Coordinates of C-alpha atoms and ligand atoms in Angstrom, one line a residue:
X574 CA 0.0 0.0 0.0
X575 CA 3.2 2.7 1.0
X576 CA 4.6 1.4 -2.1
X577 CA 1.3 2.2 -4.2
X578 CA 1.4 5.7 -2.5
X579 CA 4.5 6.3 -3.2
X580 CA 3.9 5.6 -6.9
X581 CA 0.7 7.7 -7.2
X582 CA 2.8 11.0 -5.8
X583 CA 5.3 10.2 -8.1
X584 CA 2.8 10.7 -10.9
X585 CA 0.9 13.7 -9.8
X586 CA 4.5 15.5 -9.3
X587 CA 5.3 13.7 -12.8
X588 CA 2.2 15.2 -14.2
X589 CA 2.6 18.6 -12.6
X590 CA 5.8 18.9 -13.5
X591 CA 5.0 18.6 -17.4
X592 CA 1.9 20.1 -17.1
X593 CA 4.5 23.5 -15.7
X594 CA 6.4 23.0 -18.7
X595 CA 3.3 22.7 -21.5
X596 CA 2.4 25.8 -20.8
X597 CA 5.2 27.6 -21.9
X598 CA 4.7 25.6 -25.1
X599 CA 1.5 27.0 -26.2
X600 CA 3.4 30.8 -25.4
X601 CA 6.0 29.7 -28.0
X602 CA 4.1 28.8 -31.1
X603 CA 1.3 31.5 -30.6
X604 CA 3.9 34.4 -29.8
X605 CA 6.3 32.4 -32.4
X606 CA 6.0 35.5 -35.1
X607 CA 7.3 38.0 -33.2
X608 CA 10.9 36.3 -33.1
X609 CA 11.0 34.9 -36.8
X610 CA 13.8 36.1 -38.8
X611 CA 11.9 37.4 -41.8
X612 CA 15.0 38.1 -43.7
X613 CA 15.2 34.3 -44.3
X614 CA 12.0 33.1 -45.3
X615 CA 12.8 31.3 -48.1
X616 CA 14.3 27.6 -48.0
X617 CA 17.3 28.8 -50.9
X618 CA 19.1 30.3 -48.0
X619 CA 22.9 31.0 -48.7
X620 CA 26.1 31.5 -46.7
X621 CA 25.7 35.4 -47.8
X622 CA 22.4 35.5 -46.0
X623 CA 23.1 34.9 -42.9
X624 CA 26.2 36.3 -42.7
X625 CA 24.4 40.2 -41.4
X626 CA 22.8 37.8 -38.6
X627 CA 25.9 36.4 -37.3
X628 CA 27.5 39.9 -37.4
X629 CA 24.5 40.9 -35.3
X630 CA 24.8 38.7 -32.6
X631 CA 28.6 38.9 -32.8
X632 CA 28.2 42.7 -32.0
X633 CA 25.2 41.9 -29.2
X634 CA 27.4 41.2 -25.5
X635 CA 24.6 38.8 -24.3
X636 CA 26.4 36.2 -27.3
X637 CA 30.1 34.9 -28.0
X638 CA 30.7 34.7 -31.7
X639 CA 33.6 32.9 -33.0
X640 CA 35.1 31.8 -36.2
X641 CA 35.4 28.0 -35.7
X642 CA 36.6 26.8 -38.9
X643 CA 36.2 27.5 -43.0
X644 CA 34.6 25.5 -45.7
X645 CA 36.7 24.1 -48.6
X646 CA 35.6 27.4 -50.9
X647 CA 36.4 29.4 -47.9
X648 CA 33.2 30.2 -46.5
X649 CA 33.5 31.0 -42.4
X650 CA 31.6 28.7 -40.2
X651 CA 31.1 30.4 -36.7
X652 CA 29.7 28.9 -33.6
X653 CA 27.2 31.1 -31.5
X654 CA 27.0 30.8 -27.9
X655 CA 25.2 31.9 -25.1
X656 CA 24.2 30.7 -21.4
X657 CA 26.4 30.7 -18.1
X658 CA 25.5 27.0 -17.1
X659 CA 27.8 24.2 -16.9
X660 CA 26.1 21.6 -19.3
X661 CA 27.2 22.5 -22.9
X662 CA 24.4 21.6 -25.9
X663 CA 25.4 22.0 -28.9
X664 CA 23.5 22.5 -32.2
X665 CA 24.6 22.1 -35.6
X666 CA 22.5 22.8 -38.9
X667 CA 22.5 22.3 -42.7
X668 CA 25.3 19.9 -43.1
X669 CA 23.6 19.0 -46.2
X670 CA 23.5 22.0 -47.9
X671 CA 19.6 21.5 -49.0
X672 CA 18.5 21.2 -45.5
X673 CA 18.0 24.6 -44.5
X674 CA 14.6 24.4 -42.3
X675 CA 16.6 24.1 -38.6
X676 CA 19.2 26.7 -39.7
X677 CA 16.3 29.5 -40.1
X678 CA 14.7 27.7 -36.6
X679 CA 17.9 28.7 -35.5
X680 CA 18.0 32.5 -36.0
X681 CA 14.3 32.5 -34.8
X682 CA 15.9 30.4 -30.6
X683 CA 18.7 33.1 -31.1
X684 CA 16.0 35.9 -31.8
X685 CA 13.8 34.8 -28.9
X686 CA 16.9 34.5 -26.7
X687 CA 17.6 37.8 -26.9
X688 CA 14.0 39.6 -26.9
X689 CA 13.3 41.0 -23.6
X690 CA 9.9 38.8 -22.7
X691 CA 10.1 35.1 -21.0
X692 CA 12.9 36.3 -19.0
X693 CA 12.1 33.3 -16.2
X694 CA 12.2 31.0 -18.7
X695 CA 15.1 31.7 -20.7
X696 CA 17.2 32.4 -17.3
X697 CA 15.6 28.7 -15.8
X698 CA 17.4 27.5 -19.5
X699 CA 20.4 29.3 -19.5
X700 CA 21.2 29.5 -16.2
X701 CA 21.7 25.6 -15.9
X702 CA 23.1 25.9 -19.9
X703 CA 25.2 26.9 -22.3
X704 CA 24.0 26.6 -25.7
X705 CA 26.6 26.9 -28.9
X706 CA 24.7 26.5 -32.1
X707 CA 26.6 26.1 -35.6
X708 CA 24.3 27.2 -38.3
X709 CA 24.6 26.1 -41.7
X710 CA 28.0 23.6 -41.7
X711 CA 27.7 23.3 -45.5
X712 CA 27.8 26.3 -46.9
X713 CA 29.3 25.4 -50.3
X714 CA 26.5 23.0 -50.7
X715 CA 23.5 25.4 -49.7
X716 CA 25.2 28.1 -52.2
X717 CA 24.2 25.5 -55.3
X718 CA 21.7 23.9 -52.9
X719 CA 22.6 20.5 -53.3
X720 CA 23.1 17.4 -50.2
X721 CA 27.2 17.2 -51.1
X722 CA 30.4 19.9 -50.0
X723 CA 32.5 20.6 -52.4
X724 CA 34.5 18.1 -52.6
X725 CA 31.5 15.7 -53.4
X726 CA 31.0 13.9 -50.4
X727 CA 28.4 13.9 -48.0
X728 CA 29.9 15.5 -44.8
X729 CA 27.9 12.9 -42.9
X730 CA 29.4 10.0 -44.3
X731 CA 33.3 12.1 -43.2
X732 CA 33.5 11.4 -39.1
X733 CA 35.8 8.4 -39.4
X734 CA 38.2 9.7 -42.1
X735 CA 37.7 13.7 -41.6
X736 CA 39.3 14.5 -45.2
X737 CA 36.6 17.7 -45.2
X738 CA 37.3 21.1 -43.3
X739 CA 33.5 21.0 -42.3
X740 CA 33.4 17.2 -41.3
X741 CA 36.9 18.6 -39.0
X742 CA 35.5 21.5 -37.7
X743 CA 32.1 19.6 -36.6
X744 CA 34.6 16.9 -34.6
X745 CA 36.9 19.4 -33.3
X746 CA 33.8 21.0 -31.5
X747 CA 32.3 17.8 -30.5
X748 CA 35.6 17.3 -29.0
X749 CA 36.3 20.6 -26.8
X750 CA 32.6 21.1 -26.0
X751 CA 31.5 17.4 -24.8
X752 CA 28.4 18.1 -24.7
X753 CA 26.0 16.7 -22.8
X754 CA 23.0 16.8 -25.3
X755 CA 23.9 17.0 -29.3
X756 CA 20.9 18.4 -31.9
X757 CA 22.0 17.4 -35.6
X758 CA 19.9 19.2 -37.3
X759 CA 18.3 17.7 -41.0
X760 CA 16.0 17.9 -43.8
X761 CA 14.6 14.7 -45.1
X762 CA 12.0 13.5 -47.9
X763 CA 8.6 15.3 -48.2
X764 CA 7.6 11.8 -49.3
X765 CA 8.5 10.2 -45.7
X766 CA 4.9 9.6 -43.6
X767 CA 4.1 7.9 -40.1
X768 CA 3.9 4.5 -41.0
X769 CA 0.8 3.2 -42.0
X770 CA -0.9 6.2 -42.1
X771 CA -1.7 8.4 -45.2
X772 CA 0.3 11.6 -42.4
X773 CA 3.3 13.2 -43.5
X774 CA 6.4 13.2 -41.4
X775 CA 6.4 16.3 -40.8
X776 CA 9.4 15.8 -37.9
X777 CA 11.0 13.0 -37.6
X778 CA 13.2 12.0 -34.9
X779 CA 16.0 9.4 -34.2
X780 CA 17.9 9.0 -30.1
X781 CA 21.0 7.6 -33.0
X782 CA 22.5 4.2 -31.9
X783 CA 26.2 4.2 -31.1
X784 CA 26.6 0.5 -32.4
X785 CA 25.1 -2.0 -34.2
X786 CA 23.2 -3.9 -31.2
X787 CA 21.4 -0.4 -31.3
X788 CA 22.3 -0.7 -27.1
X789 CA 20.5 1.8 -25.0
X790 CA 22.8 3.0 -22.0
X791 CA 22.4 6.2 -20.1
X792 CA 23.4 8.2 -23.2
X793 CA 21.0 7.5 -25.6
X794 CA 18.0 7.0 -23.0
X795 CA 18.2 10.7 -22.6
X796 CA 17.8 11.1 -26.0
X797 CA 14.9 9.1 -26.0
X798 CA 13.4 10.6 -23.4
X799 CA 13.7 14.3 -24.4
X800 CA 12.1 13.3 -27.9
X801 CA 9.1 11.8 -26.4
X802 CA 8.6 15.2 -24.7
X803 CA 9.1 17.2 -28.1
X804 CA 7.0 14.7 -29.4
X805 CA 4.1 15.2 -27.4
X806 CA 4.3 18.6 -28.1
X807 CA 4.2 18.5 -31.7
X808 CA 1.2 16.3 -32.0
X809 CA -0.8 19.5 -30.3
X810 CA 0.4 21.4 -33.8
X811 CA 1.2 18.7 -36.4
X812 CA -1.1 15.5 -35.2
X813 CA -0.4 12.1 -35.9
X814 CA 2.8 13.9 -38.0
X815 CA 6.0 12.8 -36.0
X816 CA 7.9 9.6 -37.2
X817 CA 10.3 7.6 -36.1
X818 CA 13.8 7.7 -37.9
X819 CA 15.7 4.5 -38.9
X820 CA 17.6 3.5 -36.0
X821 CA 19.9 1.7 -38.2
X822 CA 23.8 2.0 -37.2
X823 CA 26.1 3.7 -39.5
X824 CA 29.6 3.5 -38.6
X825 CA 30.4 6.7 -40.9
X826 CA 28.1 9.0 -40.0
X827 CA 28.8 11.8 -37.3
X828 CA 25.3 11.8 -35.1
X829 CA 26.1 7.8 -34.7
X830 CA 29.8 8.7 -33.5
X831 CA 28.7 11.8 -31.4
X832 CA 26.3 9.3 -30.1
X833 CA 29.3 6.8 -29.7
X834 CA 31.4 9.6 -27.9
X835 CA 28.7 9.9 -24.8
X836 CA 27.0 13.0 -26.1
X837 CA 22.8 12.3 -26.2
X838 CA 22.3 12.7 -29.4
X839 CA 18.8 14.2 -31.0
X840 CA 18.3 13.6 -34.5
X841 CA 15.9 16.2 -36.3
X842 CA 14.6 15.8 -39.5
X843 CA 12.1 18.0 -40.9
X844 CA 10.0 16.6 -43.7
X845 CA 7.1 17.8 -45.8
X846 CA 3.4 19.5 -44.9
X847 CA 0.6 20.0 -47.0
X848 CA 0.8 23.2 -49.2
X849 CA 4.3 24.3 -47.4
X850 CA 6.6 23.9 -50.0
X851 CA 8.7 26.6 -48.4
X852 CA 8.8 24.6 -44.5
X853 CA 7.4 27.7 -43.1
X854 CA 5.2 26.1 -40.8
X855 CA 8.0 23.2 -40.1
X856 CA 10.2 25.7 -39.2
X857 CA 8.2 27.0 -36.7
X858 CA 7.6 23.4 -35.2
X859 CA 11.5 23.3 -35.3
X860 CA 11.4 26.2 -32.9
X861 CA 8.7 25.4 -31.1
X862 CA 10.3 22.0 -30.9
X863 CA 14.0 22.7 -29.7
X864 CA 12.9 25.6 -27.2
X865 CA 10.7 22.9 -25.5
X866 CA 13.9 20.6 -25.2
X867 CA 16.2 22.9 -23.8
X868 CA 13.3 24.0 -21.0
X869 CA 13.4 20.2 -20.4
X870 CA 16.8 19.7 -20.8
X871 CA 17.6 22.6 -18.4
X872 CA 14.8 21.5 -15.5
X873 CA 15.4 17.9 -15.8
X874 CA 11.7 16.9 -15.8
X875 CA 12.7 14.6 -18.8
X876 CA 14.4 12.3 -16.9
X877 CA 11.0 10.8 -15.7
X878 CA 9.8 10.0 -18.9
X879 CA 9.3 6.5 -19.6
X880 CA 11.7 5.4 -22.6
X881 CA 9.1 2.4 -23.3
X882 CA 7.2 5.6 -25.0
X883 CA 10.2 6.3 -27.9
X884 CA 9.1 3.2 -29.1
X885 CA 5.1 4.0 -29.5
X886 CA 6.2 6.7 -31.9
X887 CA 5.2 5.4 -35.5
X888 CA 8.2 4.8 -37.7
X889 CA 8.9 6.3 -40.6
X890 CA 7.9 5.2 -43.9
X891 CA 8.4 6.5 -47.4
X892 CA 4.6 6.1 -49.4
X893 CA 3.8 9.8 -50.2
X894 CA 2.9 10.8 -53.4
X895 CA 2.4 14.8 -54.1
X896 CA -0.7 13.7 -56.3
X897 CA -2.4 9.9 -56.3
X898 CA -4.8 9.6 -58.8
X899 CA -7.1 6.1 -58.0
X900 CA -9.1 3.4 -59.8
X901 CA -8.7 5.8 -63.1
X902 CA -9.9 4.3 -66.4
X903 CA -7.1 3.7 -68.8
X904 CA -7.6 2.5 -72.6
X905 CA -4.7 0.3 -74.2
X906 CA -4.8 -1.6 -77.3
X907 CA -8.6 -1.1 -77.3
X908 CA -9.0 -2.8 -73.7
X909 CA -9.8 -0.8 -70.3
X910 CA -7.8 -1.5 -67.3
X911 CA -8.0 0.2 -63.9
X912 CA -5.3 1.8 -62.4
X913 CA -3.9 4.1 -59.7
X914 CA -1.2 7.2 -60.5
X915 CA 1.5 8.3 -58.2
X916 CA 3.0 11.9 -59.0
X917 CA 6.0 13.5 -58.1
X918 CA 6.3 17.3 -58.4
X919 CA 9.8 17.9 -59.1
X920 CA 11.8 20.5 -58.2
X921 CA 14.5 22.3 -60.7
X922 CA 16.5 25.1 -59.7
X923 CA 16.6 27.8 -61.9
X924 CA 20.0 29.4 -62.6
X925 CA 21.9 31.0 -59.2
X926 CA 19.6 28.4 -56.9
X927 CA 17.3 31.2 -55.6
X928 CA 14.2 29.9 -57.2
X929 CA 12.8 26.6 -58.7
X930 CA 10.1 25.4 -60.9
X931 CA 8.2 22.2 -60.6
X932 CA 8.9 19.2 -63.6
X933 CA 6.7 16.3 -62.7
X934 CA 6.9 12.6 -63.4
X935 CA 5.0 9.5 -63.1
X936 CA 6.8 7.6 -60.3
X937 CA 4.8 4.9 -60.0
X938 CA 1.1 3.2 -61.7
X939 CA -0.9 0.3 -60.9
X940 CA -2.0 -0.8 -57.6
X941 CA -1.0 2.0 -55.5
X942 CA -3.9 1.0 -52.4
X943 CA -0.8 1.0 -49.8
X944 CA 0.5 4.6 -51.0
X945 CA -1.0 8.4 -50.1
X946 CA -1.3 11.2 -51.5
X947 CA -0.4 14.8 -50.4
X948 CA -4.0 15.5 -53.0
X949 CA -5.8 12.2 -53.4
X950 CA -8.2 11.7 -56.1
X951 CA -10.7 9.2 -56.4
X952 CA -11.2 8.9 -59.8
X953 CA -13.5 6.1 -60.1
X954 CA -15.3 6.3 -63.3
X955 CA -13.7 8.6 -65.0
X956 CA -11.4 7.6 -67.8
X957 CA -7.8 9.2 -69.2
X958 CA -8.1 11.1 -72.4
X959 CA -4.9 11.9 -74.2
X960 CA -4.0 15.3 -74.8
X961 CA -3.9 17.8 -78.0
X962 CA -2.1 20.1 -79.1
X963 CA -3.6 23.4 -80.4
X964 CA -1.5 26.8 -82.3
X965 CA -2.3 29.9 -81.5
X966 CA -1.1 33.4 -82.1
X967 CA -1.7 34.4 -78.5
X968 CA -2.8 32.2 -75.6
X969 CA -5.6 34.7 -73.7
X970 CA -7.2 32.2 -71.3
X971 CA -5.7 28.7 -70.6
X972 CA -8.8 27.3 -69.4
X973 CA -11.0 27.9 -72.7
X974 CA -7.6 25.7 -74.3
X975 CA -7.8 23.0 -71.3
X976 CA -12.0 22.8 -71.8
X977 CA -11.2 21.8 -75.5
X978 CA -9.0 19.2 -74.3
X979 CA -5.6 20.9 -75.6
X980 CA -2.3 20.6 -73.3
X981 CA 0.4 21.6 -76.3
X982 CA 0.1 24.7 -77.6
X983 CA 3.0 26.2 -80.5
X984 CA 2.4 29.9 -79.7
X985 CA 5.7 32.5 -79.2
X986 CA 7.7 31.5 -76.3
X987 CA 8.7 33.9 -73.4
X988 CA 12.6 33.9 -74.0
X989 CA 15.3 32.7 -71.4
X990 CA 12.4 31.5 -69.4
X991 CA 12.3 27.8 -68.8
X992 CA 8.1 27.9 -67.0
X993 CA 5.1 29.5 -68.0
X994 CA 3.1 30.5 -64.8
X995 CA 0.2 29.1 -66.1
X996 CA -0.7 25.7 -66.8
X997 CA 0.2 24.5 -70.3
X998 CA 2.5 22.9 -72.5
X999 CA 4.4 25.4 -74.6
X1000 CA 6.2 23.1 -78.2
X1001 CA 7.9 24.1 -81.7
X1002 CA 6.5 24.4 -84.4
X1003 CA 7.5 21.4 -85.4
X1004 CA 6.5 19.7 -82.7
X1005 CA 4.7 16.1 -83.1
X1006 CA 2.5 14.5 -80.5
X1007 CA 3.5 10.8 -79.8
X1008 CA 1.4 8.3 -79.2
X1009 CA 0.4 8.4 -75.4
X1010 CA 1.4 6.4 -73.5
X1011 CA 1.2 6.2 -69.8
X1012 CA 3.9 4.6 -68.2
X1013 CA 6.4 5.3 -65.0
X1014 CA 8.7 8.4 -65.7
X1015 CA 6.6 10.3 -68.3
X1016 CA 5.5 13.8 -67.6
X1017 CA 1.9 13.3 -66.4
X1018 CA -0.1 15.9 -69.0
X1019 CA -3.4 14.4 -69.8
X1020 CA -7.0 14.7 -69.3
X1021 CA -9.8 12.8 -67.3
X1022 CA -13.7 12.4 -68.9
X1023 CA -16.6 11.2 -67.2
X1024 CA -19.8 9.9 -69.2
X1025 CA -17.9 11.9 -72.2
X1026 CA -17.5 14.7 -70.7
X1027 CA -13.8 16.8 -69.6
X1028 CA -14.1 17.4 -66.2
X1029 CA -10.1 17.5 -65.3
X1030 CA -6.9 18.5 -66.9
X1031 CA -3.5 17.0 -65.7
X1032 CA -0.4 19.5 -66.4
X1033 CA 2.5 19.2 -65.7
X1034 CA 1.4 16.6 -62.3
X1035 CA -0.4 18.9 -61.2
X1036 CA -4.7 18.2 -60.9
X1037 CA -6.9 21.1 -62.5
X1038 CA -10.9 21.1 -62.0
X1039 CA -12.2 22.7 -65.5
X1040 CA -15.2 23.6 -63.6
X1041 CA -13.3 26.1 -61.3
X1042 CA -11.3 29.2 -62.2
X1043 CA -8.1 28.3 -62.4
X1044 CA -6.4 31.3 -59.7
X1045 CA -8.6 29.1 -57.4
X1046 CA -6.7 26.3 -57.4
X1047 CA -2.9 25.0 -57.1
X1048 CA -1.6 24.8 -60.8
X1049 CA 1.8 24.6 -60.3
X1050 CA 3.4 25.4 -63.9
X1051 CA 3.7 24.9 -67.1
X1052 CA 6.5 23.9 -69.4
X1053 CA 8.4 25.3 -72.3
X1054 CA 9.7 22.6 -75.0
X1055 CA 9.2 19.9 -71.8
X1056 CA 12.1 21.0 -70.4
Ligands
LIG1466 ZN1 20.6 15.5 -44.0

């Protein structure tokens, strides 16, 4: 019976104690505009970019700025610090160089750190801390926003045989800071969702294993612990949107060796959510998400969390489509056969990497009943009509070509432009339409009919209802020449 007592005021204080802490969460995400960084809102960040911030800070005494290393082009990577307490975290961001989300979520902590409101919080955090955060290790990669450095590897693939200045630099820190919690901070797949369900992963997380067995010692069970807290709190903002990362070993890769070298390491991956192609919204979960685990971190109250709970997270799992079409009607060799579309919208950079256009492909057809879709549609019923191609002097109104069934259209082309805005196929002259042909890879540009009548265009991947106006609806963009 004293043991049962016992038990129960462990949970109230338990539940007291988190229910302190969840109500500084709330404060973050609603108040979460006023510390944004706005000059950074777009994910084609560059070292350039954030270069005024740094020097800000750098010039603020509250913060210690220091040059900590240079990429292989020569691009400065400094390490921001602030906090008087004796546990060191340490945060690093963007070491694939198109993985930008935590690096903004970054300047938006170091905004709210040094705004003047939730002064007992941020003294609870950084009175028992000292935070150093490394924004954006791979700078050479985000400046042509690609995973790789310079040199072509992937930095996280570098902790064993350190041949890159970032891969050094990132050690070298691990080394003189030993910190006691680690936050490697990633993109991953918009295509990633909570396994078994049709929700994106919208964060991900991962306590990395430090050996093959996937052990859990004191180390990692911290990990574990803090990300069932953050996890709890994103499912108030993002529900049923948190998976699980692999927890696969891999002997090359830094978060598994920081993990190896007793620092409790936090893997953060932030993924895709619907109509956010810029990670707006995931970037403020990021923030939302990391301030929550430092208040944790800093008052210990994750310590009482029950690691059995890591586990109930759902696992990640890569069945996202941007666009499933289902159960559509397709005609071959005079037969009809049933089948589901998955859709990619891909993105290109245009020239310099500030700015992209979306190229789309058929990644997958057939039975699809164990994919999702970002946009679903059940197109039972209604059958796929090839496309035609129309000329025209000037096109006026898209739609009236769509409602006629044409999706190539030789017209004048806007020069040194590789998109149209709106949602058609611009072709040469000489341009021949091939027999179509629907089959993985293709561009998806077609049309759907039901009892012989258009009701759908399909440019470019992307869906169009010809009974709505089309600046009502998500076109994405058209192509020049199918480029
Ligand atoms: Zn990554």
């Amino acid at each position: 019976m004293i043991k049962k007592l016992m038990s129960f005021a462990i949970l109230v204080l338990l539940a007291s104690s988190m229910q302190a802490q969840d109500e500084l969460t709330p404060q973050l995400y609603e108040t979460y505009e006023d510390y944004k960084e706005s000059s950074i809102g777009k994910r084609r960040i560059k070292h350039a970019d954030i270069q005024p911030l740094i020097q800000k800070f750098k010039a603020n005494p509250k913060f210690e700025v220091q040059k900590v290393g240079e990429s292989i082009q020569g691009r400065d990577l400094h390490l921001i610090s602030i906090g008087s307490g004796d546990s060191n975290i340490f945060l690093w961001s963007q070491m694939h160089g198109d993985e930008p989300t935590a690096t903004q979520a970054i300047f938006d902590i170091l905004n709210f750190l040094d705004a003047p409101e939730f002064n007992e919080e941020k003294e609870a955090i950084l009175s028992k801390l000292k935070l150093h955060f490394l924004p954006m290790l791979n700078p050479d990669g985000a400046e042509v926003f690609t995973r790789r450095n310079a040199l072509g590897i992937d930095i996280n693939r570098d902790a064993l045989r350190l041949q890159s200045p970032e891969g050094q630099t990132l050690k070298r820190l691990r080394d003189s800071l030993d910190a006691d919690f680690g936050f490697n901070l990633h993109d991953q797949s918009k295509y990633y969702n909570a396994e078994r369900t049709e929700k994106p992963a919208t964060i991900s997380y991962l306590a990395t294993a430090y050996n093959y067995e996937k052990d859990i010692n004191e180390v990692r069970a911290n990990a574990m612990k803090v990300i069932v807290y953050m996890n709890k709190i994103i499912q108030n903002y993002a529900p049923g949107q948190v998976g699980r990362y692999s927890d696969d070993f891999e002997p090359r890769a830094f978060g598994d060796n920081i993990a190896k070298w007793g620092t409790s390491l936090i893997l953060i991956e932030s993924g895709g959510y619907p109509d956010d192609p810029e990670k707006q919204e995931i970037r403020k979960l990021n923030y939302v998400s990391i301030l929550s685990a430092l208040y944790t971190i800093a008052n210990e109250s994750f310590k009482n969390i029950p690691i059995g709970d890591y586990e109930k997270i759902p696992r990640n799992d890569r069945m996202l489509f941007d666009l499933k079409i289902e159960n559509v009607t397709y005609e071959l060799m005079g037969d009809d056969y049933i089948l589901d579309l998955g859709i990619f919208n891909h993105e290109v950079d245009l020239e310099g990497h500030n700015q992209f256009y979306y190229k789309s492909s058929v990644a997958d057809q057939g039975d699809l009943s164990t994919f999702y879709g970002y946009k679903t549609f059940d197109a039972n019923g209604y059958k796929i009509v090839p496309p035609k191609v129309a000329q025209v002097t000037r096109i006026e109104h898209p739609m009236d070509l769509l409602k006629d069934g044409v999706a190539f259209v030789k017209t004048e082309k806007p020069e040194k432009s590789a998109f149209v805005h709106f949602p058609l196929i611009l072709v040469n002259d000489a341009f021949k339409l091939k027999n179509f042909r629907l089959q993985p890879g293709i561009n998806p540009t077609f049309f759907l009919e039901k009892e012989g009548k258009l009701t759908h265009a399909v440019i470019n991947g992307f869906l169009i209802d010809l009974s709505k106006p089309l600046d009502q609806q998500n076109t994405g963009n058209g192509l020049i020449n199918g480029k």
